[in-house]
Every structure is written in structure tokens, then in C-alpha cells.
């Protein structure tokens, strides 16, 4: 694929990741648009080591960090249930409530854990690419993912896989 084809192929994943991070469609679209403009304007800066997709995720995350630095303190906004349901499967009211509960739990995660978890789950990045995008060692990424998953389980009332059944350690 050519550079432009790789950029175009990354857009849906970038949109999902931006939406999961900021939980506001307009803001997510602006973030993706800014990232695309930056990537195209700085096409000559891409060194060719790694995928264009991972490079695009790095740009998006850096753009978000820039926004957050300018807007501190930044307060997260919950995505409406209807918008959350549109990103996954639609179903019974229980599924909507569970989805809302997970969304609230995600908002309560520290930003470094939330970004790592969403980059791997929503963004579909490999551990190596996610670590490169976040500019951390893979071991640190794996620790963040583990802590994020453990915290999410606790926040939504699910047993940890480290615990036995019925509260047995």
C-alpha cells in the first residue's frame, strides 16, 4: 500500500480510539481531523520504521495531550448511552446498563491506564505498537493494562481471576 492508502485505512480505527478517549463525537472528529492534517503536512517526518497506522495513533495521542495541557483541568464527559450503544451491539436494557457502567468505570481509571487499555482494545494495536505510541516500555504497558483490567473488574463488581470462587483467596 502507498502512504496515503495506509493513512486512509487507519481512519476508522483512529475515530474509534478518539471517541473512546474523549466521549464526544464532535471533539473526536476534530481530533482525528487535526491528526490527519498533521500527518499529511509532516509526511516527510515519517521514518518508515513501523506502520503508518501506529504513527497515526502517536500523532492522535500527542494532539490529545496538547489539548489537555491547554485546557487543564480537563473534566471527562460521559458519552450518551445512545452513542455508546451505536458503537457496539444493541440489545436489552441490561446490556445498555452494563455498557454505561463500564463507561463510568473507564472514566474513573487514571488517564495512563485508560489510554493504554483503549489503545489495545478499541485501537487494536499490538503491545509493541501501543508501547511505542505511548512511549513506554512494553513491560510498563503490560502493567498498566493489568492494573486497568483489575480496577475495571472491581468497579463493575466482577471477581478478579486471581481470587477464587465465592470470595476464596
PDB file of C-alpha atoms in Angstrom, residues 41-143:
ATOM      1  CA  UNK A  41       1.680  18.056   6.432  1.00  0.00           C
ATOM      2  CA  UNK A  42       4.539  16.163   8.081  1.00  0.00           C
ATOM      3  CA  UNK A  43       4.571  13.179   5.778  1.00  0.00           C
ATOM      4  CA  UNK A  44       8.298  13.722   5.252  1.00  0.00           C
ATOM      5  CA  UNK A  45       8.878  13.150   9.003  1.00  0.00           C
ATOM      6  CA  UNK A  46       7.662   9.547   8.857  1.00  0.00           C
ATOM      7  CA  UNK A  47      10.812   7.455   9.082  1.00  0.00           C
ATOM      8  CA  UNK A  48       9.321   4.250   7.732  1.00  0.00           C
ATOM      9  CA  UNK A  49      10.153   2.242  10.858  1.00  0.00           C
ATOM     10  CA  UNK A  50       6.921   0.624  11.931  1.00  0.00           C
ATOM     11  CA  UNK A  51       3.477   1.012  10.498  1.00  0.00           C
ATOM     12  CA  UNK A  52       1.859   4.208   9.285  1.00  0.00           C
ATOM     13  CA  UNK A  53      -1.133   3.205  11.422  1.00  0.00           C
ATOM     14  CA  UNK A  54       0.935   3.223  14.627  1.00  0.00           C
ATOM     15  CA  UNK A  55       2.466   6.565  13.615  1.00  0.00           C
ATOM     16  CA  UNK A  56      -1.030   7.975  13.143  1.00  0.00           C
ATOM     17  CA  UNK A  57      -2.073   6.795  16.609  1.00  0.00           C
ATOM     18  CA  UNK A  58       1.015   8.508  18.041  1.00  0.00           C
ATOM     19  CA  UNK A  59       0.057  11.751  16.351  1.00  0.00           C
ATOM     20  CA  UNK A  60      -3.521  11.489  17.636  1.00  0.00           C
ATOM     21  CA  UNK A  61      -2.385  10.820  21.185  1.00  0.00           C
ATOM     22  CA  UNK A  62       0.087  13.714  21.037  1.00  0.00           C
ATOM     23  CA  UNK A  63      -2.660  16.032  19.743  1.00  0.00           C
ATOM     24  CA  UNK A  64      -4.864  14.968  22.673  1.00  0.00           C
ATOM     25  CA  UNK A  65      -2.027  15.610  25.131  1.00  0.00           C
ATOM     26  CA  UNK A  66      -1.569  19.064  23.612  1.00  0.00           C
ATOM     27  CA  UNK A  67      -5.281  19.791  24.063  1.00  0.00           C
ATOM     28  CA  UNK A  68      -5.225  18.583  27.654  1.00  0.00           C
ATOM     29  CA  UNK A  69      -2.216  20.736  28.503  1.00  0.00           C
ATOM     30  CA  UNK A  70      -4.012  23.796  27.120  1.00  0.00           C
ATOM     31  CA  UNK A  71      -7.320  23.028  28.843  1.00  0.00           C
ATOM     32  CA  UNK A  72      -6.258  21.868  32.315  1.00  0.00           C
ATOM     33  CA  UNK A  73      -8.168  20.956  34.336  1.00  0.00           C
ATOM     34  CA  UNK A  74      -9.971  18.798  31.832  1.00  0.00           C
ATOM     35  CA  UNK A  75     -13.120  17.103  33.018  1.00  0.00           C
ATOM     36  CA  UNK A  76     -14.225  13.979  31.207  1.00  0.00           C
ATOM     37  CA  UNK A  77     -17.683  13.822  29.758  1.00  0.00           C
ATOM     38  CA  UNK A  78     -19.736  10.688  29.580  1.00  0.00           C
ATOM     39  CA  UNK A  79     -20.877   9.590  26.178  1.00  0.00           C
ATOM     40  CA  UNK A  80     -24.660   9.354  25.947  1.00  0.00           C
ATOM     41  CA  UNK A  81     -25.980   5.802  26.233  1.00  0.00           C
ATOM     42  CA  UNK A  82     -27.377   6.028  22.691  1.00  0.00           C
ATOM     43  CA  UNK A  83     -23.943   6.849  21.286  1.00  0.00           C
ATOM     44  CA  UNK A  84     -22.313   4.073  23.305  1.00  0.00           C
ATOM     45  CA  UNK A  85     -24.883   1.587  22.074  1.00  0.00           C
ATOM     46  CA  UNK A  86     -24.191   2.624  18.480  1.00  0.00           C
ATOM     47  CA  UNK A  87     -20.526   1.669  18.897  1.00  0.00           C
ATOM     48  CA  UNK A  88     -21.380  -1.888  19.931  1.00  0.00           C
ATOM     49  CA  UNK A  89     -24.232  -4.291  19.598  1.00  0.00           C
ATOM     50  CA  UNK A  90     -27.709  -3.192  20.520  1.00  0.00           C
ATOM     51  CA  UNK A  91     -29.648  -5.306  22.915  1.00  0.00           C
ATOM     52  CA  UNK A  92     -31.676  -5.460  26.056  1.00  0.00           C
ATOM     53  CA  UNK A  93     -31.834  -2.775  28.691  1.00  0.00           C
ATOM     54  CA  UNK A  94     -29.447  -4.787  30.867  1.00  0.00           C
ATOM     55  CA  UNK A  95     -26.786  -4.596  28.182  1.00  0.00           C
ATOM     56  CA  UNK A  96     -27.222  -0.821  27.943  1.00  0.00           C
ATOM     57  CA  UNK A  97     -26.906  -0.504  31.708  1.00  0.00           C
ATOM     58  CA  UNK A  98     -23.820  -2.723  31.760  1.00  0.00           C
ATOM     59  CA  UNK A  99     -22.288  -0.663  28.979  1.00  0.00           C
ATOM     60  CA  UNK A 100     -22.993   2.552  30.873  1.00  0.00           C
ATOM     61  CA  UNK A 101     -21.450   1.023  33.993  1.00  0.00           C
ATOM     62  CA  UNK A 102     -18.285   0.112  32.092  1.00  0.00           C
ATOM     63  CA  UNK A 103     -18.153   3.603  30.558  1.00  0.00           C
ATOM     64  CA  UNK A 104     -18.351   5.171  34.013  1.00  0.00           C
ATOM     65  CA  UNK A 105     -15.672   2.788  35.270  1.00  0.00           C
ATOM     66  CA  UNK A 106     -13.433   3.695  32.324  1.00  0.00           C
ATOM     67  CA  UNK A 107     -13.786   7.375  33.237  1.00  0.00           C
ATOM     68  CA  UNK A 108     -12.570   6.582  36.747  1.00  0.00           C
ATOM     69  CA  UNK A 109      -9.358   4.949  35.537  1.00  0.00           C
ATOM     70  CA  UNK A 110      -6.170   7.020  35.645  1.00  0.00           C
ATOM     71  CA  UNK A 111      -5.581   8.511  32.196  1.00  0.00           C
ATOM     72  CA  UNK A 112      -2.405   6.484  31.572  1.00  0.00           C
ATOM     73  CA  UNK A 113      -4.272   3.232  32.225  1.00  0.00           C
ATOM     74  CA  UNK A 114      -7.340   4.295  30.220  1.00  0.00           C
ATOM     75  CA  UNK A 115      -5.238   5.300  27.207  1.00  0.00           C
ATOM     76  CA  UNK A 116      -3.276   2.055  27.286  1.00  0.00           C
ATOM     77  CA  UNK A 117      -6.392  -0.105  27.601  1.00  0.00           C
ATOM     78  CA  UNK A 118      -8.299   1.708  24.850  1.00  0.00           C
ATOM     79  CA  UNK A 119      -5.300   1.721  22.530  1.00  0.00           C
ATOM     80  CA  UNK A 120      -5.060  -2.066  22.702  1.00  0.00           C
ATOM     81  CA  UNK A 121      -8.782  -2.872  22.846  1.00  0.00           C
ATOM     82  CA  UNK A 122     -10.520  -0.194  20.783  1.00  0.00           C
ATOM     83  CA  UNK A 123      -7.492   0.829  18.717  1.00  0.00           C
ATOM     84  CA  UNK A 124      -6.496  -2.773  18.010  1.00  0.00           C
ATOM     85  CA  UNK A 125      -2.797  -2.019  18.437  1.00  0.00           C
ATOM     86  CA  UNK A 126      -0.291  -4.742  19.220  1.00  0.00           C
ATOM     87  CA  UNK A 127       1.536  -4.471  22.530  1.00  0.00           C
ATOM     88  CA  UNK A 128       4.722  -3.439  20.746  1.00  0.00           C
ATOM     89  CA  UNK A 129       2.981  -0.712  18.731  1.00  0.00           C
ATOM     90  CA  UNK A 130       0.976   0.508  21.740  1.00  0.00           C
ATOM     91  CA  UNK A 131       4.144   0.784  23.825  1.00  0.00           C
ATOM     92  CA  UNK A 132       5.833   2.722  21.035  1.00  0.00           C
ATOM     93  CA  UNK A 133       2.827   5.046  20.660  1.00  0.00           C
ATOM     94  CA  UNK A 134       2.698   5.704  24.407  1.00  0.00           C
ATOM     95  CA  UNK A 135       6.488   5.989  24.534  1.00  0.00           C
ATOM     96  CA  UNK A 136       6.838   3.458  27.350  1.00  0.00           C
ATOM     97  CA  UNK A 137       8.485   0.020  27.638  1.00  0.00           C
ATOM     98  CA  UNK A 138       6.304  -2.999  26.832  1.00  0.00           C
ATOM     99  CA  UNK A 139       6.588  -4.203  30.430  1.00  0.00           C
ATOM    100  CA  UNK A 140       5.182  -0.907  31.678  1.00  0.00           C
ATOM    101  CA  UNK A 141       2.347  -1.175  29.154  1.00  0.00           C
ATOM    102  CA  UNK A 142       1.531  -4.691  30.320  1.00  0.00           C
ATOM    103  CA  UNK A 143       1.498  -3.497  33.952  1.00  0.00           C
TER     104      UNK A 143
END
